CSV table of C-alpha atoms in Angstrom, one decimal:
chain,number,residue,atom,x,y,z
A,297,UNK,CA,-62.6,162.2,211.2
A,298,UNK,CA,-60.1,159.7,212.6
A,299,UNK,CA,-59.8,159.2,216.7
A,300,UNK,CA,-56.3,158.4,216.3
A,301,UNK,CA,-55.0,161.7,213.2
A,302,UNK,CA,-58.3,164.0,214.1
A,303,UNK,CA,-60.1,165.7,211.4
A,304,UNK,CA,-58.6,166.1,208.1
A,305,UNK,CA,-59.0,165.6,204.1
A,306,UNK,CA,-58.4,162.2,201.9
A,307,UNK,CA,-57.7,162.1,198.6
A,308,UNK,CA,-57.7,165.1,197.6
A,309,UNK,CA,-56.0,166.2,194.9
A,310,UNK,CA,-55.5,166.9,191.1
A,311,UNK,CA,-55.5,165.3,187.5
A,312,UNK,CA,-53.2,166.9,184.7
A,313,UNK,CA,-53.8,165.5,181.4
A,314,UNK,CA,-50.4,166.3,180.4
A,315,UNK,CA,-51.3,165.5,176.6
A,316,UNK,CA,-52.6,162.8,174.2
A,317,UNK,CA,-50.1,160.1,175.8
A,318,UNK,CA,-49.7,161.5,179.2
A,319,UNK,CA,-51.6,162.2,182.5
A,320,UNK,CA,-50.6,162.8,185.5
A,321,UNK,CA,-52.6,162.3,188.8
A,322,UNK,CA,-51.4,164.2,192.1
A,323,UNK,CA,-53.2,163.3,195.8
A,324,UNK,CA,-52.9,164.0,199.7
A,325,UNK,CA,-54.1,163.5,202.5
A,326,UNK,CA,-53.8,166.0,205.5
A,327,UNK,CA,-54.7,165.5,209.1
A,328,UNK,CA,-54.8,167.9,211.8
A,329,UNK,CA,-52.4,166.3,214.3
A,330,UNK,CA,-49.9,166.0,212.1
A,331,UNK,CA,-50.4,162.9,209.9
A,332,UNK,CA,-50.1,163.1,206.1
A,333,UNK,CA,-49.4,161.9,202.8
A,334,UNK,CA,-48.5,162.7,198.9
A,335,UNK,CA,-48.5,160.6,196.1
A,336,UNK,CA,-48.3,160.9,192.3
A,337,UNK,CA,-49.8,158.2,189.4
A,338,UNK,CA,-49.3,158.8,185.8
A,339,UNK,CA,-50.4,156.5,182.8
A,340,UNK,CA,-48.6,156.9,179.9
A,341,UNK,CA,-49.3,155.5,176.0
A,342,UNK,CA,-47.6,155.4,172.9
A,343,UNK,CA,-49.5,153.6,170.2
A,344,UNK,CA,-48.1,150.8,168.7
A,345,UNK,CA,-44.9,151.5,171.2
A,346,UNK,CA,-45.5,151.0,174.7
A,347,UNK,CA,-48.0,151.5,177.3
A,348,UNK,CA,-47.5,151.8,181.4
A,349,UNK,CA,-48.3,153.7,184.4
A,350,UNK,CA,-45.9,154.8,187.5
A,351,UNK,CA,-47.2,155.1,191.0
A,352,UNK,CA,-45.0,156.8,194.2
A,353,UNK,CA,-46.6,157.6,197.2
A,354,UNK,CA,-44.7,158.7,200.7
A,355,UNK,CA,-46.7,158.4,204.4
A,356,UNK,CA,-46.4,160.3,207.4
A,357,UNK,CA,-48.4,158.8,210.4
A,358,UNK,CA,-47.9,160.9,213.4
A,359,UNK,CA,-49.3,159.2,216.7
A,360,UNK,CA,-49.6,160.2,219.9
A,361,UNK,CA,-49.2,157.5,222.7
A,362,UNK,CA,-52.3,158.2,224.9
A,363,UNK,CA,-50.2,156.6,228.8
A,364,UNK,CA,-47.1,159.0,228.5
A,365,UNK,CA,-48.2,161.6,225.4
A,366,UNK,CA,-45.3,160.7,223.0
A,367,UNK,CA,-45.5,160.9,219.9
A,368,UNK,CA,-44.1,158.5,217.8
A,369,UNK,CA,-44.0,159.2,213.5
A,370,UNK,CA,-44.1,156.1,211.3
A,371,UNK,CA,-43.0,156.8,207.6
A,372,UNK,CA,-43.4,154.7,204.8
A,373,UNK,CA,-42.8,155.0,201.1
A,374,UNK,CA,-44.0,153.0,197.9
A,375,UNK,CA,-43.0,152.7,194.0
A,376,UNK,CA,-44.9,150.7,191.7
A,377,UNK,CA,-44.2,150.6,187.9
A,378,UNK,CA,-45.6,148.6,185.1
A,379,UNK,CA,-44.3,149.0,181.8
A,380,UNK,CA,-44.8,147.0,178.6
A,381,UNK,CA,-43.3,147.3,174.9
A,382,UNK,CA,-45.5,146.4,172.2
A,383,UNK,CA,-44.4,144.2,169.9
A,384,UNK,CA,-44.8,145.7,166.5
A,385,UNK,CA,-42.5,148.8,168.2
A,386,UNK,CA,-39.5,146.4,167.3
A,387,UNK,CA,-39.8,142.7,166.8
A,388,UNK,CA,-35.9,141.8,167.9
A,389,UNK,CA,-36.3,144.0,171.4
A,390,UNK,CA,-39.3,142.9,173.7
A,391,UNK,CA,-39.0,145.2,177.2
A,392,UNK,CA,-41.6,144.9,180.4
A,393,UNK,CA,-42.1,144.1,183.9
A,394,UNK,CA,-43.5,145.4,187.1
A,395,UNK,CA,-41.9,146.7,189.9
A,396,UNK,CA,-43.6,147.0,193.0
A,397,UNK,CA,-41.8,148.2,196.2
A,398,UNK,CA,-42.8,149.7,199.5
A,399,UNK,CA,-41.6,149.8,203.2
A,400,UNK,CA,-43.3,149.8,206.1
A,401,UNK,CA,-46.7,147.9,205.5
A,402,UNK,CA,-47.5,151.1,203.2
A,403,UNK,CA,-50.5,149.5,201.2
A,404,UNK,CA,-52.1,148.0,204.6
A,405,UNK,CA,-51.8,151.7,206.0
A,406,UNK,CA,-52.7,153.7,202.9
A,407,UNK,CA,-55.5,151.7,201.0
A,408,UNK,CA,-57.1,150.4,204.1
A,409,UNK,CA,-59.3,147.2,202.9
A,410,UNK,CA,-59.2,143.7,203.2
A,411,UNK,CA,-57.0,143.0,199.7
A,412,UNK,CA,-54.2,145.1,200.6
A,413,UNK,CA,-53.9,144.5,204.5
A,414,UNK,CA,-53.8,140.2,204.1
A,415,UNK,CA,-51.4,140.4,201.1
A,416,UNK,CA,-47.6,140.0,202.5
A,417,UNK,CA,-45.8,138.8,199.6
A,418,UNK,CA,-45.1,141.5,196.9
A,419,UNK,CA,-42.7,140.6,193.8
A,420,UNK,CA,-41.4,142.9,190.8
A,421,UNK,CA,-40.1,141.8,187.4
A,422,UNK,CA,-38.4,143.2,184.7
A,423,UNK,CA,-36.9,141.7,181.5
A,424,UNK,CA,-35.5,142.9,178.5
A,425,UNK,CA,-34.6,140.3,175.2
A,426,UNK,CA,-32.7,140.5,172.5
A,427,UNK,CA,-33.5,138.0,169.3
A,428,UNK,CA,-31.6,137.9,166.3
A,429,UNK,CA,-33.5,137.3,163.1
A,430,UNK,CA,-30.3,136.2,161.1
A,431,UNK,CA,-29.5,133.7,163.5
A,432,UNK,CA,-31.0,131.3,166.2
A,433,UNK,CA,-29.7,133.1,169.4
A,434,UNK,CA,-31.4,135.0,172.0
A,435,UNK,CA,-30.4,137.1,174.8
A,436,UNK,CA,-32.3,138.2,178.1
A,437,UNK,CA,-31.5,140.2,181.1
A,438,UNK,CA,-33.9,140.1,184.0
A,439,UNK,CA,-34.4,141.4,187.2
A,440,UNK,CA,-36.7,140.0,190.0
A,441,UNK,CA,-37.7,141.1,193.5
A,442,UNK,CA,-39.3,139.8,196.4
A,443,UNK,CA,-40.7,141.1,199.4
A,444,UNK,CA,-42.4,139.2,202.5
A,445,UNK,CA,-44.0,142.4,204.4
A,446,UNK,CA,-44.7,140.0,207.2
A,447,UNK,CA,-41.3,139.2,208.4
A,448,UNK,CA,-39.4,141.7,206.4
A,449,UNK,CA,-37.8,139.7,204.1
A,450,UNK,CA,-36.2,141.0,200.8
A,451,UNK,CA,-34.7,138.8,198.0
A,452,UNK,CA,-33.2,140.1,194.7
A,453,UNK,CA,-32.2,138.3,192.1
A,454,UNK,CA,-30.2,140.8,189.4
A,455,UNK,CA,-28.8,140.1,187.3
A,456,UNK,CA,-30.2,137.2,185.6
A,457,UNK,CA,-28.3,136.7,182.2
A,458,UNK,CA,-29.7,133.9,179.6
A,459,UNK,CA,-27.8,132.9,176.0
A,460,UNK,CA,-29.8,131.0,174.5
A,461,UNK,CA,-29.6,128.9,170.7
A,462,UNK,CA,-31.3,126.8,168.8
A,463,UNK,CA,-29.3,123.6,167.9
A,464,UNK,CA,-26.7,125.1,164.6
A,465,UNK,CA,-24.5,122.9,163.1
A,466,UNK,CA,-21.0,125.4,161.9
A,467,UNK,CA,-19.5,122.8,160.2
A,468,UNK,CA,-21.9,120.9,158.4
A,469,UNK,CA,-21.7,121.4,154.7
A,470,UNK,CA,-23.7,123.6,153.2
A,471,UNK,CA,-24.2,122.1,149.3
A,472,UNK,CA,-23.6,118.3,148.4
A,473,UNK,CA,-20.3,116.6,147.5
């Protein structure tokens, strides 16, 4: 029971082991004036591949001003991914980040506890890099993100392109004279 949503269920929901390297994780929460919210979480696994888990939740607070009776609805939405690429999968390629987005204070109004309310700053990350085994170069792209739920304040940083080499000398001679 909530005095501000009324009676109603939290967390409820389902878990789907998809198979041997997938689940999936569905929950809601329903309110009887009017207040809900879905979200889905999956962990995913390939040995010696990659490894991860995804995370998108929606919020719909309904609230009902008690002076005038209007009812004002708040909604906020979230996507958090984390994804990493094992390195025997291929030893050139590396691939991984996290991404963590939401609007409208959805952690401090979903997870209610002292963690998620007091952080304001949330930042996402993904890079991908090339090496070259032949030669001394590498290549990265990356993305960044951050997010000041205090004040509002987004920055993104995309792309971020890096060539990078070693010190090669192309005309030095390769046998003695």
């Amino acid at each position: 029971y909530s005095q501000t949503w009324g009676f109603g269920l939290r967390g409820v929901g389902w878990f789907f082991p998809l198979n041997d390297n997938f689940n999936l994780e569905l929950r809601s929460d329903i309110y009887l004036k009017g207040t809900f919210g879905v979200s889905a979480a999956s962990n995913y696994r390939k040995r010696y591949k990659y490894n991860g888990n995804v995370r998108v939740g929606f919020d719909s607070r309904q609230i009902e001003n008690p002076s005038d009776a209007s009812i004002s609805r708040n909604q906020s939405f979230s996507i958090q991914w984390s994804h990493r690429q094992d390195s025997r999968a291929h030893p050139t390629n590396s691939f991984g980040g996290n991404i963590n987005i939401q609007t409208n204070n959805y952690q401090s109004r979903v997870f209610n506890n002292a963690q998620n309310v007091l952080q304001t700053q949330l930042t996402s990350n993904m890079t991908f890099t090339k090496r070259w085994q032949d030669a001394p170069l590498t290549f990265s792209a990356a993305f960044n993100h951050s997010q000041n739920t205090s004040n509002r304040q987004v920055t993104i940083n995309f792309p971020d392109l890096r060539f990078q080499t070693q010190t090669f000398y192309p005309f030095k001679r390769k046998g003695t004279g």
